[in-house]
mmCIF file of C-alpha atoms in Angstrom:
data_model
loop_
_atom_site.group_PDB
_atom_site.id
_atom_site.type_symbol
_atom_site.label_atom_id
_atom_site.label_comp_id
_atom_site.label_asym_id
_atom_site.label_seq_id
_atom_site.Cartn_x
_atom_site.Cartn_y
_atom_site.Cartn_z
ATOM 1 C CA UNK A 1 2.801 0.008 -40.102
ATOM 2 C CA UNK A 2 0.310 -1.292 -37.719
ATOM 3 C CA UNK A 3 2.694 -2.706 -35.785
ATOM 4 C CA UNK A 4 4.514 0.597 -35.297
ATOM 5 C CA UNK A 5 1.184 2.397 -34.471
ATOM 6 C CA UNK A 6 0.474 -0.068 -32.059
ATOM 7 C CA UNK A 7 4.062 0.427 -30.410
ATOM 8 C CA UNK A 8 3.566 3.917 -30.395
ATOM 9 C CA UNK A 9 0.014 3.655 -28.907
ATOM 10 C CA UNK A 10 1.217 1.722 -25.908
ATOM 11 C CA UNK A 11 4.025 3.800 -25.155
ATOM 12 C CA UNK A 12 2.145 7.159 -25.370
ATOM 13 C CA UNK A 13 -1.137 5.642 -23.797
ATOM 14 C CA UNK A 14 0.075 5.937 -20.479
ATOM 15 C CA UNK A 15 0.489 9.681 -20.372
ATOM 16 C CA UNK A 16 -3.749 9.783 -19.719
ATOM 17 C CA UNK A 17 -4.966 9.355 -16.540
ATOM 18 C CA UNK A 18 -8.384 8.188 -17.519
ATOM 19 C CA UNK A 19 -6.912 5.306 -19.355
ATOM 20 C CA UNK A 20 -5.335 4.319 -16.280
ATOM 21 C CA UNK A 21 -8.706 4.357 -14.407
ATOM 22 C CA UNK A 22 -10.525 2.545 -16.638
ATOM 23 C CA UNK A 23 -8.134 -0.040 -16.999
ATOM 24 C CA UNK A 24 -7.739 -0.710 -13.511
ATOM 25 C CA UNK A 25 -10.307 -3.403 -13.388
ATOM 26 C CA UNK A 26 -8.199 -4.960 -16.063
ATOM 27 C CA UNK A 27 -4.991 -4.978 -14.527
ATOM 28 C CA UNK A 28 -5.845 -6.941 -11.496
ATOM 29 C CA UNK A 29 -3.414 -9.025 -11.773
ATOM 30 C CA UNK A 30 -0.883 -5.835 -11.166
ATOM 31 C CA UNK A 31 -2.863 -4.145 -8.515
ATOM 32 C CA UNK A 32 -1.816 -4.050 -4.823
ATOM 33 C CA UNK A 33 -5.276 -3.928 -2.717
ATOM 34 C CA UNK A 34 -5.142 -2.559 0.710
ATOM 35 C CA UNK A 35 -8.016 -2.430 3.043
ATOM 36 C CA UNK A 36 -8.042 0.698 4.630
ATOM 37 C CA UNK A 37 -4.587 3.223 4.516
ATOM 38 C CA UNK A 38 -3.875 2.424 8.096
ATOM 39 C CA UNK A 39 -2.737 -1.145 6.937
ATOM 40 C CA UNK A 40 -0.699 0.361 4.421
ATOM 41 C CA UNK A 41 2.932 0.427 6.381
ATOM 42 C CA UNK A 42 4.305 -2.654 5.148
ATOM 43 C CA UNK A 43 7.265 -1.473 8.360
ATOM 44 C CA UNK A 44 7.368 0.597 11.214
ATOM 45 C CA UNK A 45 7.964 4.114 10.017
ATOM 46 C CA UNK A 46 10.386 4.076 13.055
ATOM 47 C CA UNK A 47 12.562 0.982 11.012
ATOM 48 C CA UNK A 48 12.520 3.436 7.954
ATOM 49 C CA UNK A 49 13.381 6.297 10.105
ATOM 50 C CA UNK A 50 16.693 4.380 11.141
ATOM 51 C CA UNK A 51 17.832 3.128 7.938
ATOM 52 C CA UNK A 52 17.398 6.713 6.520
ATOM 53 C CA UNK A 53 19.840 7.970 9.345
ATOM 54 C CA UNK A 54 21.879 4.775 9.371
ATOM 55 C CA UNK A 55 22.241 5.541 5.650
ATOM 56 C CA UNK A 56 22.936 9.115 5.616
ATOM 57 C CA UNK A 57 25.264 9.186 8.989
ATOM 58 C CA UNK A 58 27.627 6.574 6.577
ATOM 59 C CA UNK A 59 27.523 9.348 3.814
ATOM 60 C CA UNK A 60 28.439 12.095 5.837
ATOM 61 C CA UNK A 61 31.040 10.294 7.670
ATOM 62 C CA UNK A 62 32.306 9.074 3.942
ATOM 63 C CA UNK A 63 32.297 12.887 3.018
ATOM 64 C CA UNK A 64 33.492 14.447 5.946
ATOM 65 C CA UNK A 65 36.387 16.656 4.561
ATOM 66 C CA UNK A 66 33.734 18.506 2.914
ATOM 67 C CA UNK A 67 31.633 19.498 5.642
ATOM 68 C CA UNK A 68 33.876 21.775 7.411
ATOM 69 C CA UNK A 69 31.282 24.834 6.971
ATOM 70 C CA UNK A 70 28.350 22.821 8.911
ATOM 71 C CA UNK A 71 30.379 21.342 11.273
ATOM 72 C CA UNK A 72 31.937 24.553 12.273
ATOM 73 C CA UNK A 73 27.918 25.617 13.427
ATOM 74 C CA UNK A 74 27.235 22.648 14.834
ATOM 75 C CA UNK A 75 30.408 22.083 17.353
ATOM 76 C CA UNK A 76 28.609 19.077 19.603
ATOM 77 C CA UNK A 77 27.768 17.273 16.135
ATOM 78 C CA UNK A 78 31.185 17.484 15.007
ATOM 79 C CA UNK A 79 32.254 16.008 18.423
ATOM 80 C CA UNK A 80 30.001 12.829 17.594
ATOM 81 C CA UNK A 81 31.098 12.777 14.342
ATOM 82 C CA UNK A 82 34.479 12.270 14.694
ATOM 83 C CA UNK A 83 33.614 9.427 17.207
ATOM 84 C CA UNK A 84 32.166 7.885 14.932
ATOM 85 C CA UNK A 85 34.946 8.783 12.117
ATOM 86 C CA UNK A 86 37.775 7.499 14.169
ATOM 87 C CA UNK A 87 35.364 4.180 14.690
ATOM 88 C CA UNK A 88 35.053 3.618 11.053
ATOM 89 C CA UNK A 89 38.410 4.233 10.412
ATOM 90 C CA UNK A 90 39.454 1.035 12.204
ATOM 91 C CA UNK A 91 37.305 -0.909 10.383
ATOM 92 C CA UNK A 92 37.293 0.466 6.928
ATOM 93 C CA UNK A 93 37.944 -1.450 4.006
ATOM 94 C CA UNK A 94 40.690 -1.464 1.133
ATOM 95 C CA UNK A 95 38.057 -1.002 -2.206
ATOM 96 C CA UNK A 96 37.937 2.669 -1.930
ATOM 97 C CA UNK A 97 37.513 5.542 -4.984
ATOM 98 C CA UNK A 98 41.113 7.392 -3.686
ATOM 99 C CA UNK A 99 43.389 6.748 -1.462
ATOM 100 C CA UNK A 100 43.592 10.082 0.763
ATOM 101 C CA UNK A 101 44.353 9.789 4.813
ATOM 102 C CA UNK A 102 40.824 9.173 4.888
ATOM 103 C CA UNK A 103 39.320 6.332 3.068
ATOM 104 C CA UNK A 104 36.678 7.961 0.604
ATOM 105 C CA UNK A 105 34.297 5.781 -0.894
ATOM 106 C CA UNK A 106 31.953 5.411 -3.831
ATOM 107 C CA UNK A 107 28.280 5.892 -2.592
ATOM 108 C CA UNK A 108 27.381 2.769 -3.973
ATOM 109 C CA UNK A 109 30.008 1.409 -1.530
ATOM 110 C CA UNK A 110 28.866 2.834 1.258
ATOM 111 C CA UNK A 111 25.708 2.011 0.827
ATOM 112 C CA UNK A 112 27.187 -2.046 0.537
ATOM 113 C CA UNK A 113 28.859 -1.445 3.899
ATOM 114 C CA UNK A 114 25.805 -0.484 5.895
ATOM 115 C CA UNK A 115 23.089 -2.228 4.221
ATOM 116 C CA UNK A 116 24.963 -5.029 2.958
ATOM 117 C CA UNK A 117 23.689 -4.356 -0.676
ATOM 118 C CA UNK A 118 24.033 -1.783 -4.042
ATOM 119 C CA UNK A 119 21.038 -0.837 -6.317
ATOM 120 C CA UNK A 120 21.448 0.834 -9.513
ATOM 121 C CA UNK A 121 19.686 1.745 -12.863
ATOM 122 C CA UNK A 122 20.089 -0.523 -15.958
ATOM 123 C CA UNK A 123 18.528 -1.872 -19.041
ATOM 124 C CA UNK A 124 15.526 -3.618 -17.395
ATOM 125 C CA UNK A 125 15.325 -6.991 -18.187
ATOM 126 C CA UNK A 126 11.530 -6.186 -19.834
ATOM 127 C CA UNK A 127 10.914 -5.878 -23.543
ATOM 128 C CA UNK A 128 10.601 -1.769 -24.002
ATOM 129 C CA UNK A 129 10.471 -0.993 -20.958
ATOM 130 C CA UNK A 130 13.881 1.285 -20.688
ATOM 131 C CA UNK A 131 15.572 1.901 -17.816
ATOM 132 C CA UNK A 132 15.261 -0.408 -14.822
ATOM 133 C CA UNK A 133 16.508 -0.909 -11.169
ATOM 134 C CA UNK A 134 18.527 -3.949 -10.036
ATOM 135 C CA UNK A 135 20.384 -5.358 -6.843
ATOM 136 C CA UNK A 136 24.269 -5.565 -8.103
ATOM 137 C CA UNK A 137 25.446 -6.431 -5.540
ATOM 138 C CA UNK A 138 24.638 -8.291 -1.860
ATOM 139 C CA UNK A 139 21.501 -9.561 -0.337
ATOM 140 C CA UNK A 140 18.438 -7.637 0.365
ATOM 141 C CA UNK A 141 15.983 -9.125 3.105
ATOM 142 C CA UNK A 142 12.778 -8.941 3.062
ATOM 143 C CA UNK A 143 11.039 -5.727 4.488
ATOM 144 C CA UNK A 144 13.956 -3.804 3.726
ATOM 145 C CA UNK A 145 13.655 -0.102 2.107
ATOM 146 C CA UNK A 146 16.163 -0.756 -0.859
ATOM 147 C CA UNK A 147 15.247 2.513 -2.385
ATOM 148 C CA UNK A 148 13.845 6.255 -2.162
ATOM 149 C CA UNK A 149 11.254 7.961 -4.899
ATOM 150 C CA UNK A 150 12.955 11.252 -5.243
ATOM 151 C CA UNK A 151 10.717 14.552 -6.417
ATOM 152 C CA UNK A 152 8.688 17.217 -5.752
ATOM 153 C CA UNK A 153 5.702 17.173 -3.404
ATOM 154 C CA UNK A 154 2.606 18.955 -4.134
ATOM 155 C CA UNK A 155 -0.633 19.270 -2.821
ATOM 156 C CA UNK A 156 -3.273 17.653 -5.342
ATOM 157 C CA UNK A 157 -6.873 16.838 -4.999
ATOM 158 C CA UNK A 158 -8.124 13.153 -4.129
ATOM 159 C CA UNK A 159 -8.539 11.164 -7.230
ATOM 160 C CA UNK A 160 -12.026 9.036 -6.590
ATOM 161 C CA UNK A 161 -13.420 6.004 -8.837
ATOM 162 C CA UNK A 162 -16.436 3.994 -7.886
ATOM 163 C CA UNK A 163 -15.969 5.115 -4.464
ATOM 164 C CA UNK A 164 -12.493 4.122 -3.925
ATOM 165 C CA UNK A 165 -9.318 6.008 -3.271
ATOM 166 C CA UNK A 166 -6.421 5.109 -5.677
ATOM 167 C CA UNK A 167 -3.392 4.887 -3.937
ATOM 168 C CA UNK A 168 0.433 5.688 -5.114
ATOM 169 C CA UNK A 169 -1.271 6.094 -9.069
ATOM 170 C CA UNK A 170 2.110 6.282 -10.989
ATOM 171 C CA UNK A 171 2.712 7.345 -14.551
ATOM 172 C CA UNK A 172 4.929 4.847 -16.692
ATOM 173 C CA UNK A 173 8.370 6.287 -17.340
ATOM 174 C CA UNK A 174 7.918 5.660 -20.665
ATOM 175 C CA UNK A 175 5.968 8.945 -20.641
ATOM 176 C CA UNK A 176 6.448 12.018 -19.908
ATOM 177 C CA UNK A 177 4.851 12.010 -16.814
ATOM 178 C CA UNK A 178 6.341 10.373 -13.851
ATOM 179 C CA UNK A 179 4.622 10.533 -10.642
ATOM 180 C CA UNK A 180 3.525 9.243 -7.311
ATOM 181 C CA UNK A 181 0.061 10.296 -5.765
ATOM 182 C CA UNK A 182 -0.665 9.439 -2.202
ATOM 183 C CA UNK A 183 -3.699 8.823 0.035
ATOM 184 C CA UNK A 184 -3.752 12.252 1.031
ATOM 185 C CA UNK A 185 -3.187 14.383 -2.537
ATOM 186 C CA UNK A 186 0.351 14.638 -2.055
ATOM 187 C CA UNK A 187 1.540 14.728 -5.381
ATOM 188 C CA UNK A 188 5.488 13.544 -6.052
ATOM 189 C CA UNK A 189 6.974 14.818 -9.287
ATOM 190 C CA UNK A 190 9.763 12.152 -9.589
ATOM 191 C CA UNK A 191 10.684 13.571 -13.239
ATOM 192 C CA UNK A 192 14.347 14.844 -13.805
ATOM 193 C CA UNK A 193 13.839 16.770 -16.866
ATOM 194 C CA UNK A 194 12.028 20.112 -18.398
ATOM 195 C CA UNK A 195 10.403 22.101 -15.933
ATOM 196 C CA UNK A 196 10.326 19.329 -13.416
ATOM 197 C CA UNK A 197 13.759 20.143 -12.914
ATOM 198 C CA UNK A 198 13.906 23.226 -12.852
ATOM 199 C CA UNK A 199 11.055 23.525 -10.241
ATOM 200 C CA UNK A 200 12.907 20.918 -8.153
ATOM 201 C CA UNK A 201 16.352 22.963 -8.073
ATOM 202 C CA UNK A 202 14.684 26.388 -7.843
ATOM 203 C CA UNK A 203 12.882 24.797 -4.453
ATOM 204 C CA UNK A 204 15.680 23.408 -3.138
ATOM 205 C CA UNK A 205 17.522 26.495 -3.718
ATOM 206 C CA UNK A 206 15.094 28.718 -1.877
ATOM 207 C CA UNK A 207 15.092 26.063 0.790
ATOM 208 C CA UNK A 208 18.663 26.274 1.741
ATOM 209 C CA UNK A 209 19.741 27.897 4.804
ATOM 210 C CA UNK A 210 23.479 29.005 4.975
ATOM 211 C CA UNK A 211 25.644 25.991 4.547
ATOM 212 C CA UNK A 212 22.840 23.925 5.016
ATOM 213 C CA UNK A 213 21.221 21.966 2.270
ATOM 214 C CA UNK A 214 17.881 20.871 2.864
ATOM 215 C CA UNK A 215 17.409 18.267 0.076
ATOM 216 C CA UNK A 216 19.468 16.566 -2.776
ATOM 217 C CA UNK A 217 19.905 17.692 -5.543
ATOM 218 C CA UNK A 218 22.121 14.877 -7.217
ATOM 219 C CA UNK A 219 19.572 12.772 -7.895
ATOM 220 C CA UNK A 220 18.816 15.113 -11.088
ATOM 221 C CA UNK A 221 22.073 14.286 -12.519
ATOM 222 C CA UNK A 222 24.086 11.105 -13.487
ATOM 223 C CA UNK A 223 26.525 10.733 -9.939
ATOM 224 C CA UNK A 224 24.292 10.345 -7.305
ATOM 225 C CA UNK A 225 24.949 11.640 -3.621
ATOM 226 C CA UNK A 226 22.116 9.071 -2.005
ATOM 227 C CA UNK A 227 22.660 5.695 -3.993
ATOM 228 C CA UNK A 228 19.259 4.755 -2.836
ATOM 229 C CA UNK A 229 17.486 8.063 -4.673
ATOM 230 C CA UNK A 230 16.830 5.458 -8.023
ATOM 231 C CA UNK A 231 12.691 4.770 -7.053
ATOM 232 C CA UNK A 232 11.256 6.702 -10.478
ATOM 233 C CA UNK A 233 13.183 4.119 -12.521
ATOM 234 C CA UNK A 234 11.288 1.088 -10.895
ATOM 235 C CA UNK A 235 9.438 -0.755 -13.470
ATOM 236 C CA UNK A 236 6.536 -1.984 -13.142
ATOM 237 C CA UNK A 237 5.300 -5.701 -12.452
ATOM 238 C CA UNK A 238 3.422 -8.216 -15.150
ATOM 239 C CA UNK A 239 1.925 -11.379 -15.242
ATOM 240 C CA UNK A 240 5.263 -12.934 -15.640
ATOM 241 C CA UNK A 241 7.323 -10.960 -13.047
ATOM 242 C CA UNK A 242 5.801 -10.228 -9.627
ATOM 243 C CA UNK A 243 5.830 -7.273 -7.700
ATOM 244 C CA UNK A 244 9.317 -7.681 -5.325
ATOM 245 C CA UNK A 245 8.884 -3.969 -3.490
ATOM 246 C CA UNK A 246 6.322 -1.857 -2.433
ATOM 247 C CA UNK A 247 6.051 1.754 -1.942
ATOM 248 C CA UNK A 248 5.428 2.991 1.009
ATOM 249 C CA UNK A 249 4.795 6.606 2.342
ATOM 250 C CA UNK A 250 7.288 8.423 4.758
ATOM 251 C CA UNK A 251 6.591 11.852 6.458
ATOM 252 C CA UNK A 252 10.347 13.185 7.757
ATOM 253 C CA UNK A 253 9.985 14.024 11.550
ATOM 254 C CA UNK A 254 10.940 17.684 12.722
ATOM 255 C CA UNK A 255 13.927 16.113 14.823
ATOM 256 C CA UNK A 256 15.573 15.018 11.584
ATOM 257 C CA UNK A 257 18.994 15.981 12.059
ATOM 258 C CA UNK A 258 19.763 18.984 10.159
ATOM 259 C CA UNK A 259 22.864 18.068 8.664
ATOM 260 C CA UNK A 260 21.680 15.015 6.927
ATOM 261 C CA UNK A 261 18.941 16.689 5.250
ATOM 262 C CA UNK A 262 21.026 17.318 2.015
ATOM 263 C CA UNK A 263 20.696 13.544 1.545
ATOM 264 C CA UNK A 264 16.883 13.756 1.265
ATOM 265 C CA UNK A 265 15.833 13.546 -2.429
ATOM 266 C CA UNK A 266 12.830 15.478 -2.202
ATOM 267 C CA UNK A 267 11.267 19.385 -1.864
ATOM 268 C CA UNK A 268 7.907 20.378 -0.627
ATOM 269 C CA UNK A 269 6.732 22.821 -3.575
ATOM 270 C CA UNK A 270 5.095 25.222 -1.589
ATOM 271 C CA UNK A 271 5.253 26.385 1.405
ATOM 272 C CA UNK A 272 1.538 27.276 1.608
ATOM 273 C CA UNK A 273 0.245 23.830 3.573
ATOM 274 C CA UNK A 274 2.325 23.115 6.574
ATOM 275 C CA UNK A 275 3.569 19.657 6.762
ATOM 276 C CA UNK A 276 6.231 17.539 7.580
ATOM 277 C CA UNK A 277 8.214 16.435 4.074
ATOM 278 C CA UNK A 278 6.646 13.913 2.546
ATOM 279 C CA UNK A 279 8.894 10.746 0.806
ATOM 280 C CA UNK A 280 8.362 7.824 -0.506
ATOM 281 C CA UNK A 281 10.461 4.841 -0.119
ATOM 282 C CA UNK A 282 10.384 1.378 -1.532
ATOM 283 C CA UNK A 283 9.748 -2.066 0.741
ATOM 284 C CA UNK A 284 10.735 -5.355 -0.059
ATOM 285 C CA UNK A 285 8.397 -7.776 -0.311
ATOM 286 C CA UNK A 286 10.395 -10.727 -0.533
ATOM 287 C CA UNK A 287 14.136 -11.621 -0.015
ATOM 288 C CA UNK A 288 15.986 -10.097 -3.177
ATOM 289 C CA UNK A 289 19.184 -11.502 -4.431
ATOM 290 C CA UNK A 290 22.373 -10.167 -6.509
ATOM 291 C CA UNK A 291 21.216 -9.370 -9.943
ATOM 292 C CA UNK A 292 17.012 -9.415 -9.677
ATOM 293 C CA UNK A 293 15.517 -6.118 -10.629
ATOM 294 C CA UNK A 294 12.894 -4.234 -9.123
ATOM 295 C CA UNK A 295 9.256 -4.579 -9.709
ATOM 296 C CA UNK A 296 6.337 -2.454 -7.744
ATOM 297 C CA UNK A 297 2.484 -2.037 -8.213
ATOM 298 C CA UNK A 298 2.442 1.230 -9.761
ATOM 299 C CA UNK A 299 -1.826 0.634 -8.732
ATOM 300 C CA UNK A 300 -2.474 0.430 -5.260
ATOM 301 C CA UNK A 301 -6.228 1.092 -4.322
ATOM 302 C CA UNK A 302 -7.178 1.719 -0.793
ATOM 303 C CA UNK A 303 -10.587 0.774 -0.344
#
């Protein structure tokens, strides 16, 4: 019986946020420490910028048939696009999910042929812990954004303790509560259930503007659009297995292109605070091979 209670303890502990900050001094071992937020880019936000459109362009390429209603708006895209179509084309491979007169792929497969790896969600390889993310396939090099935190941002207030800002404080997803809170109070709801949900599809609704999709919606159901949009299953590291990513804090430029925008797995709740849209994507610390999961610092402090 005691043995159950103490299960049930350690999976329902997690849901309080004062437990988490007074057991930050005890989970040092866990915690990421940065000096000052500055330092906090583990790359460019330029490199993540490119990968993000490298990413997407292969997509939207891979889905082309269906974007006749945005391409029609956007004639001089459409001209690029099938540059780039007929390109890929010539090169494309034979593993495809149909055989049409263009080759369609899985997402997953896409995402092999322009990053050179897959992640998905699995049993993690810790005791309990539930779902977990993991390299099937390729090679992932170090400093590398293998993955995207998708959800809701809102505007919080700056959680203090002992005179230090906590960085990226993240609820386990063993709870109910899943979420990413940045230097700046920028709250991201990464859960995909309840009224998390619903918020996140109401928002991206009201977002939308003609045939244009301004976020992702996919990520809220079991086929995913943007195979990287798996970040809220990331476990979290131990004393036996060491943090291999890191999160790291995106703000989309203006100049994004508008058509790749329904690739983007996150809203910005209201429209109250004018900002650019805040994601958060996930580094590699190390090289990563075939097979390793995940593991991030869900503590980072920011002296």
């Amino acid at each position: 019986m005691l043995r159950e209670l103490r299960r049930r303890w350690r999976s329902y502990k997690y849901r309080f946020v004062p437990w988490l900050a007074l057991n930050l001094r005890r989970q040092r071992r866990t915690l990421r420490y940065v000096p000052e937020s500055s330092q906090d880019k583990i790359i460019a936000d330029e490199d993540v910028y490119e990968t993000l459109l490298k990413t997407f362009k292969a997509l939207f390429i891979n889905d082309f048939s269906r974007q006749a209603d945005i391409l029609a708006l956007l004639p001089e895209v459409k001209r690029q696009y099938l540059e780039l179509l007929t390109v890929e084309q010539k090169r494309s491979g034979v593993n495809s999910c149909s055989h049409q007169a263009q080759h369609v792929f899985c997402p997953e497969e896409v995402l092999f042929n322009t990053l050179g790896f897959t992640v998905s969600r699995d049993r993690s390889s810790l005791v309990s812990a539930g779902t977990g993310v993991f390299v099937t396939k390729g090679f992932v090099p170090k400093g590398t954004v293998v993955s995207m935190y998708p959800g809701n941002g809102m505007f919080l207030f700056l959680i203090k303790l002992d005179g230090t800002s906590h960085h990226l404080i993240m609820e386990c997803q063993r709870s109910t509560l899943i979420f990413i809170l940045c230097i700046d109070g920028v709250l991201i709801d990464g859960n995909d259930k309840g009224l998390s949900r619903s918020v996140y599809r109401s928002c991206s609704r009201r977002d939308q503007l003609g045939p244009f999709q301004m976020s992702d919606e996919s990520w809220l159901t079991a086929t995913l659009q943007n195979p990287l949009a798996v970040g809220q299953y990331v476990n979290n590291c131990s004393h036996e297995k060491a943090a291999n990513v890191c999160y790291q804090e995106f703000d989309v430029p203006g100049h994004f292109p508008v058509e790749l925008k329904q690739y983007l797995p996150n809203i910005v709740y209201s429209h109250d605070i004018e900002s650019h849209l805040r994601c958060v994507v996930l580094v590699t610390l190390r090289d990563i091979k075939q097979g390793e999961e995940l593991f991030s610092n869900y503590y980072t402090v920011v002296s």
